Amino acid sequence: MTALAVLAALAAGYGLGRWRPWYRLGDWANWQVRFHFARWNGSRPREAALFVLLLATDPVRTVRAWRHRNDPPPPRSPALTFKEPQR
């Protein structure tokens, strides 16, 4: 009976590892916050709930994005220069 429970737990863990529900849920919440939040039902409680969901599913990237949200944009590269054709 114990061996059957261990095999069932391993099979369930393998299935969840292949399906990756936390990554899918985190990707969905990230997509909602970044691209669809202002379009429909954009409210503070919904934004807070999505942020908590992001924090639960992907804490490292969420905290890093939160820390760097007000950073200035990276410097622009210099403008292209073209050589004049020789005549």
PDB file of N, CA, C and O in Angstrom, residues 81-86:
ATOM      1  N   THR A  81      25.993  57.513 -38.580  1.00  0.00           N
ATOM      2  CA  THR A  81      26.639  58.446 -39.507  1.00  0.00           C
ATOM      3  C   THR A  81      26.935  57.700 -40.800  1.00  0.00           C
ATOM      4  O   THR A  81      27.274  56.512 -40.804  1.00  0.00           O
ATOM      5  N   PHE A  82      26.771  58.386 -41.892  1.00  0.00           N
ATOM      6  CA  PHE A  82      26.981  57.776 -43.201  1.00  0.00           C
ATOM      7  C   PHE A  82      28.120  58.508 -43.894  1.00  0.00           C
ATOM      8  O   PHE A  82      28.223  59.726 -43.850  1.00  0.00           O
ATOM      9  N   LYS A  83      28.952  57.758 -44.545  1.00  0.00           N
ATOM     10  CA  LYS A  83      30.043  58.368 -45.299  1.00  0.00           C
ATOM     11  C   LYS A  83      29.513  58.922 -46.611  1.00  0.00           C
ATOM     12  O   LYS A  83      28.654  58.332 -47.253  1.00  0.00           O
ATOM     13  N   GLU A  84      30.078  60.060 -47.002  1.00  0.00           N
ATOM     14  CA  GLU A  84      29.724  60.639 -48.278  1.00  0.00           C
ATOM     15  C   GLU A  84      30.377  59.847 -49.395  1.00  0.00           C
ATOM     16  O   GLU A  84      31.544  59.452 -49.287  1.00  0.00           O
ATOM     17  N   PRO A  85      29.665  59.553 -50.443  1.00  0.00           N
ATOM     18  CA  PRO A  85      30.291  58.824 -51.547  1.00  0.00           C
ATOM     19  C   PRO A  85      31.383  59.682 -52.217  1.00  0.00           C
ATOM     20  O   PRO A  85      31.229  60.891 -52.342  1.00  0.00           O
ATOM     21  N   GLN A  86      32.469  59.052 -52.616  1.00  0.00           N
ATOM     22  CA  GLN A  86      33.555  59.786 -53.273  1.00  0.00           C
ATOM     23  C   GLN A  86      33.194  60.021 -54.721  1.00  0.00           C
ATOM     24  O   GLN A  86      32.700  59.172 -55.422  1.00  0.00           O
TER      25      GLN A  86
END
